[in-house]
Coordinates of C-alpha atoms and ligand atoms in Angstrom, one line a residue:
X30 CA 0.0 0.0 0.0
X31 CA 1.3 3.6 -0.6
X32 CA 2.5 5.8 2.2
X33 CA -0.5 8.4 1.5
X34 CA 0.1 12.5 2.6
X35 CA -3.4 11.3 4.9
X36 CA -1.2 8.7 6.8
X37 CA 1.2 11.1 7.2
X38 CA -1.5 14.0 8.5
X39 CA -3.3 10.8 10.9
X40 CA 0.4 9.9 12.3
X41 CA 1.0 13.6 13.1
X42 CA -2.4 14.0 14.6
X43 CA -2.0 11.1 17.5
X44 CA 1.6 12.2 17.8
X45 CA -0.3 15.7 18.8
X46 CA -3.1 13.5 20.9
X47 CA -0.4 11.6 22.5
X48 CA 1.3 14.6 23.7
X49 CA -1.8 16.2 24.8
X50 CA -3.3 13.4 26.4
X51 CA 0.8 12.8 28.3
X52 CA 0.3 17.0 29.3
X53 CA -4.0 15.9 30.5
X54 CA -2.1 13.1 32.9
X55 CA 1.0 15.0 33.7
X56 CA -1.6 18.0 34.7
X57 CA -3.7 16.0 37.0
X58 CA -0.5 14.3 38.5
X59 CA 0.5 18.3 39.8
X60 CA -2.8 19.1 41.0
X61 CA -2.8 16.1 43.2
X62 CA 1.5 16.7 43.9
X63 CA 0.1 20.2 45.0
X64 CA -2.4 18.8 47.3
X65 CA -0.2 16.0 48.7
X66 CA 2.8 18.9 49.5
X67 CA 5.5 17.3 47.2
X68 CA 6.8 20.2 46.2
X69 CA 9.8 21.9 47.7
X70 CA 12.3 25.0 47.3
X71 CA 15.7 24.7 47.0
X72 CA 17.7 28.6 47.2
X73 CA 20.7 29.5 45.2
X74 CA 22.7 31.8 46.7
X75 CA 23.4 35.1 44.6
X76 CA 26.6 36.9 45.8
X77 CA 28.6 39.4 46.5
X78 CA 32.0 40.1 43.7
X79 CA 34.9 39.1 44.4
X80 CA 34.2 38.2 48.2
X81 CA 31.6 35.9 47.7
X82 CA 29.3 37.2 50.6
X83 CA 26.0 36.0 50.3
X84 CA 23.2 38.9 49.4
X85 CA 20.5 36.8 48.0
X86 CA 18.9 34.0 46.8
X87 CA 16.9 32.8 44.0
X88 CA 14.2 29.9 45.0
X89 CA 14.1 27.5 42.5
X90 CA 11.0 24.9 42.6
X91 CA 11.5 20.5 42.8
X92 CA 9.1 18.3 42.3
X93 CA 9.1 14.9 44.4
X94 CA 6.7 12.6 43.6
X95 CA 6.0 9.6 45.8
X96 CA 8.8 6.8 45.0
X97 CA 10.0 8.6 41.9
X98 CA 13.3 10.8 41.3
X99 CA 12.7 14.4 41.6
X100 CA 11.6 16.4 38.3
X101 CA 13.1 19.8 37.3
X102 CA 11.1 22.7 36.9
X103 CA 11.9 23.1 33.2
X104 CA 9.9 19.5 32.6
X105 CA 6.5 21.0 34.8
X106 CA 6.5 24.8 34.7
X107 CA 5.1 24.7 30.9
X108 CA 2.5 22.3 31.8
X109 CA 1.8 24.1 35.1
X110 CA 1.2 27.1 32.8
X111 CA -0.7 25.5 30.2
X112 CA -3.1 23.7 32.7
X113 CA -3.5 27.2 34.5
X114 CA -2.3 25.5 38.2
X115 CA 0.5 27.8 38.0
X116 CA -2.3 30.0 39.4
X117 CA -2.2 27.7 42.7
X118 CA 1.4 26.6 42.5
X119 CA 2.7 30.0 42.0
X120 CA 0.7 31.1 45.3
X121 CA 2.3 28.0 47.4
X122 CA 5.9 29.2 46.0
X123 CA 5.0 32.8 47.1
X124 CA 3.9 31.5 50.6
X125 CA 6.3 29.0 50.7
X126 CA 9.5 31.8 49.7
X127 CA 8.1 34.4 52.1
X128 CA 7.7 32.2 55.1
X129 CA 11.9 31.3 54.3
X130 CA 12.2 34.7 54.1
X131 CA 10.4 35.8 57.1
X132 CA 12.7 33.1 59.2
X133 CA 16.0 34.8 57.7
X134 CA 15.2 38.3 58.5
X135 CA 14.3 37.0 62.5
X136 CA 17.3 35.5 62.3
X137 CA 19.2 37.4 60.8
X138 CA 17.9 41.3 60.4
X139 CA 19.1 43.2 57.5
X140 CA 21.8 40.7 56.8
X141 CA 19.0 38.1 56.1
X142 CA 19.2 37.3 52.0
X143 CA 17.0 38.8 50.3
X144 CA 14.4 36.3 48.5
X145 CA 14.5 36.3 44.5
X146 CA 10.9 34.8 43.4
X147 CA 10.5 33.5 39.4
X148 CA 6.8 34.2 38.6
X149 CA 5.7 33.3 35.0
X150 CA 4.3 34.8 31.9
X151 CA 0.8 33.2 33.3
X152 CA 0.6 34.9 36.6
X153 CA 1.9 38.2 35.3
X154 CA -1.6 37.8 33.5
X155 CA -3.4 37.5 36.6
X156 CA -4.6 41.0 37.8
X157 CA -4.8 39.8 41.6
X158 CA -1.1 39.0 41.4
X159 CA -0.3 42.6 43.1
X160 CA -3.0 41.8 46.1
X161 CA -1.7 38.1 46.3
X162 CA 2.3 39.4 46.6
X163 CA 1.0 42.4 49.3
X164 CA -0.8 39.8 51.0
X165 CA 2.0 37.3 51.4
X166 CA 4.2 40.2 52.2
X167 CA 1.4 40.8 55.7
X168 CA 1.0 37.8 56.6
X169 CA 5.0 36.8 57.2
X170 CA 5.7 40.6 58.5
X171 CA 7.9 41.3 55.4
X172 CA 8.9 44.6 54.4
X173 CA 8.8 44.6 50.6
X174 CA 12.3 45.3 49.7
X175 CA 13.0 41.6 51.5
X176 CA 11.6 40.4 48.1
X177 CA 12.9 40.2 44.5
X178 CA 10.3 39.1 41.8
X179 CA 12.0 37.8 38.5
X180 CA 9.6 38.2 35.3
X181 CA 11.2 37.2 32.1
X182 CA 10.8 39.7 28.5
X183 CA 8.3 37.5 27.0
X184 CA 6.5 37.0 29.9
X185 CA 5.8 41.3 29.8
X186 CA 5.5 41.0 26.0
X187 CA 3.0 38.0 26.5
X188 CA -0.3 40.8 26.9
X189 CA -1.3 44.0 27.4
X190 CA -2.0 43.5 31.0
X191 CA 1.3 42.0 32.2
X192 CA 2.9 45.4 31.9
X193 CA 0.3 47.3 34.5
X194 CA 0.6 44.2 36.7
X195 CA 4.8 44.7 36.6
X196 CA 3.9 48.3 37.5
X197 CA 1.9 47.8 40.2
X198 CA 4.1 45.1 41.9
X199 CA 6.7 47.5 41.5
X200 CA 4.8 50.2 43.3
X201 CA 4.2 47.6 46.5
X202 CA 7.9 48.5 46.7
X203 CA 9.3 45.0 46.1
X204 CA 12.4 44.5 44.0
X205 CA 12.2 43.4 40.1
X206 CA 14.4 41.4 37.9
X207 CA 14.6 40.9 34.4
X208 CA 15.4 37.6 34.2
X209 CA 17.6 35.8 30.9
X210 CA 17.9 39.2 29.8
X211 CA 19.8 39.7 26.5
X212 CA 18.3 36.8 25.2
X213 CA 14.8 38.1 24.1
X214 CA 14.0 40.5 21.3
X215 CA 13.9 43.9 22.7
X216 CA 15.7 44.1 25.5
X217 CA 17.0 47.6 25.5
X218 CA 13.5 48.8 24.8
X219 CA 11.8 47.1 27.5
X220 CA 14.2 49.0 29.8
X221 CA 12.2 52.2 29.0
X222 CA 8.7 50.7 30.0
X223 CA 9.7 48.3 32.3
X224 CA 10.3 49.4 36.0
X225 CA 13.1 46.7 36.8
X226 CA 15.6 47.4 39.6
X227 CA 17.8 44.3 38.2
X228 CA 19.0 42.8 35.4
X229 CA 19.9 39.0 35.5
X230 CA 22.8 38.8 32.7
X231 CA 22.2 35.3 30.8
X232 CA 24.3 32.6 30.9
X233 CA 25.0 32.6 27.3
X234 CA 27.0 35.8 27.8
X235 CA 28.9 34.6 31.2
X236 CA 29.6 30.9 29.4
X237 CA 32.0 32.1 27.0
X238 CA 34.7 34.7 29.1
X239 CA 37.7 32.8 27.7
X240 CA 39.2 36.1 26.4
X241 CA 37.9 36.8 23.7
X242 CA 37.2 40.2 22.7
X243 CA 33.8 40.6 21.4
X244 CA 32.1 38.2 24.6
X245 CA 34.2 40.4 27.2
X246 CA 32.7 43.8 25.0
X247 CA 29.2 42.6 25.5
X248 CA 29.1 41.2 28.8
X249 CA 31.2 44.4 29.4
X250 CA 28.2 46.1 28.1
X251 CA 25.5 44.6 29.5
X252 CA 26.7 45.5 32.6
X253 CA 27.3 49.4 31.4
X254 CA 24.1 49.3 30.9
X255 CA 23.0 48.2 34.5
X256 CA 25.0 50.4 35.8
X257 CA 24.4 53.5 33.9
X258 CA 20.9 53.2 34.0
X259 CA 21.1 52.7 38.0
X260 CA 20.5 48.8 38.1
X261 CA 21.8 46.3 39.7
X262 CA 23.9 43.6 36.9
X263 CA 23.8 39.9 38.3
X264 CA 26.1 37.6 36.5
X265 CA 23.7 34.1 35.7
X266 CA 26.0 30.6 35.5
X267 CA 29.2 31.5 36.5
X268 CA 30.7 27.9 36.7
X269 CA 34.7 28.5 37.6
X270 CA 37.1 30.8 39.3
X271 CA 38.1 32.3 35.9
X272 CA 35.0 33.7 35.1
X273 CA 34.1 35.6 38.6
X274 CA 37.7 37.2 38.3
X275 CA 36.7 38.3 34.9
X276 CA 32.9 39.3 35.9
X277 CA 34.2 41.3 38.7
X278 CA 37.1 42.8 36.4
X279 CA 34.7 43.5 34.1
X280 CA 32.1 45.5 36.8
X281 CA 30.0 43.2 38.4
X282 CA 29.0 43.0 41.5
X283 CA 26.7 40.0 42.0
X284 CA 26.7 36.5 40.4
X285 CA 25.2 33.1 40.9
X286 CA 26.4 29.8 39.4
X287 CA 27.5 26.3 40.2
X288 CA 31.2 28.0 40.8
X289 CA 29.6 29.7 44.2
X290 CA 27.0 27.5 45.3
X291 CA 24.4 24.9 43.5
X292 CA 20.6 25.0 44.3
X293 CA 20.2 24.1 48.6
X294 CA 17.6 23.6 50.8
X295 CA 16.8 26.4 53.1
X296 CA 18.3 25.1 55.9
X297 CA 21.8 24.9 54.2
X298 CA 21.8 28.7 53.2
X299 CA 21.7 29.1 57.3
X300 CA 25.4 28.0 57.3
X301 CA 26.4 30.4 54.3
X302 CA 25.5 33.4 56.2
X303 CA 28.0 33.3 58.3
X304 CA 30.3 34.0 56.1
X305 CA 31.4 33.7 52.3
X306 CA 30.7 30.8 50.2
X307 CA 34.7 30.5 49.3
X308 CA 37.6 30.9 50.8
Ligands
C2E404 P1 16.0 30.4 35.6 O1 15.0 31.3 36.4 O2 16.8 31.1 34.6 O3 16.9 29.8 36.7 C1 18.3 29.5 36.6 C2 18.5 28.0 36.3 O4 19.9 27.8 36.0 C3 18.2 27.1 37.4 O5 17.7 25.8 36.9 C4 19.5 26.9 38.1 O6 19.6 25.7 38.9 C5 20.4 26.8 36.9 N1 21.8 27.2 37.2 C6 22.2 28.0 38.2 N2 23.6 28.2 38.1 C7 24.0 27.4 37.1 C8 25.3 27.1 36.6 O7 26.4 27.6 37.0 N3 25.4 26.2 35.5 C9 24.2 25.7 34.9 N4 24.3 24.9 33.9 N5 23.0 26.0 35.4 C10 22.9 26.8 36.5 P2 16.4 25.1 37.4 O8 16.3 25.2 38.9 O9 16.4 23.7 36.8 O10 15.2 26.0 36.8 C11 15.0 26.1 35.4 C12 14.0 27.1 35.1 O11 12.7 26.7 35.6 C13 14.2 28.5 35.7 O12 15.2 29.2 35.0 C14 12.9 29.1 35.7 O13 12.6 29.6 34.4 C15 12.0 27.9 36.0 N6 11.7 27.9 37.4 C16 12.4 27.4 38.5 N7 11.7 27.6 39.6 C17 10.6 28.3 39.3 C18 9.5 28.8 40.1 O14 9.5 28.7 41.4 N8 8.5 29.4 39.4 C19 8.5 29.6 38.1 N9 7.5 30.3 37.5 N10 9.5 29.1 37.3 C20 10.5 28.5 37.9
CA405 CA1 15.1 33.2 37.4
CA406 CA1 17.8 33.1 34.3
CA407 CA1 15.8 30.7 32.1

């Protein structure tokens, strides 16, 4: 029999059902993860150049379901989004962040780390985002500027909404990142709109510092940029020694990578406080 263009067009349509059908079951296995508490943060420590004091730290979300290895966010967060329980999840990871938060600054006062929070295209779309962050903020006695919430360009781009909503978190007094930036389409003009108090410099532009000219110009630049425009500049995946002595020759003054620290449990950052990551 001949291999018609309709076999074709019927093997591309359940290829399409079996992925929406694996994204129905993968859906309905997070609502019931979010009810049955498997999900945890970890914190990565964002530092201080070249001491490597800690200043922040980004949460980053795990999934563990029963008897099964732990699944990364970048498997999840799309389906989360799709299915719309980013909506619920993102309120745990809020709650969940603030509380660690709230425990640091007891502990620890102003030297506490502040809390960078990812929040996605999805719940930048959600006009009670503003009322949900204040709210948090209350209930775990947090003053605002304890909190950093990282929004990603597309995620700003993704509706007309999501730029009032940036405005108005900003207005709470809470502290904004521009996360991956460089890599999206319009950067430098979103920086005219877009209230951000940080820019997270992508990994793409830290990974390649090995002396050549044109990465150190731009990574250079990037940080310029920060700077000039009265930003913070945090260096994303530094990975070795070379790199934070070229970051921090090159004007940074914060990073984050696998060099300083991986992604830890709360409970680990406790011991980093103390003092700097290396020595
Ligand atoms: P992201 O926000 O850009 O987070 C940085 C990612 O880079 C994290 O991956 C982190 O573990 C990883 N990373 C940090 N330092 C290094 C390094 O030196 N080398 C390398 N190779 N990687 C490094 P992770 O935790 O797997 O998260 C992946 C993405 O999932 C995040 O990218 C973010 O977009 C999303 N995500 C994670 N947690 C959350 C969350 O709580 N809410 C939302 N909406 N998204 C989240
Ligand atoms: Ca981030
Ligand atoms: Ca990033
Ligand atoms: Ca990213």
């Amino acid at each position: 029999a001949k291999y018609t263009g309709a076999d074709r067009f019927r093997e591309h349509n359940s290829a399409l059902d079996a992925t929406a059908q694996h994204h129905a079951e993968l859906a309905a296995a997070l609502r019931r993860g979010l009810e049955r508490g498997e999900f945890r943060l970890l914190y990565q420590p964002i530092v201080e150049l070249p001491g490597g004091t800690v200043t922040g730290v980004e949460a980053l979300i795990r999934w563990h379901p029963a008897d099964q290895p732990v699944i990364s966010p970048a498997e999840f967060i799309p389906v989360a989004e799709h299915s719309g329980l980013i909506i619920d999840l993102g309120a745990w990871i809020l709650d969940q962040a603030c509380a660690d938060a709230a425990a640091w600054q007891q502990r620890h006062g102003s030297g506490g780390p502040r809390v960078n929070i990812n929040v996605s295209a999805r719940q930048l779309l959600d006009p009670d985002l503003p009322g949900l962050v204040a709210d948090a903020l209350h209930r775990h006695g947090l003053t605002p500027d304890r909190i950093t919430i990282e929004i990603t360009e597309t995620a700003v781009f993704a509706g007309g909404a999501a730029l009032e909503t940036v405005r108005e978190l900003r207005e709470l007094g809470v502290g904004l990142a521009l996360d991956d930036f460089g890599t999206g389409h319009s950067s430098l003009t979103l920086l005219r709109t877009c209230p951000v108090t940080t820019l997270k410099v992508d990994k793409s532009f830290i990974d390649d510092l090995n002396g050549t000219a044109e990465q150190e110009a731009i990574a250079s630049s990037l940080s310029t940029i920060a700077s000039t425009l009265g930003l913070r500049a945090v260096a994303e995946g530094v990975e070795t020694r070379d790199q934070a002595d070229r970051l921090h020759a090159l004007g940074y003054r914060y990073a984050q990578g696998y060099y300083f620290a991986r992604p830890i449990p709360a409970s680990d950052i406790e011991e980093l406080l103390t003092g700097p990551v290396l020595i």
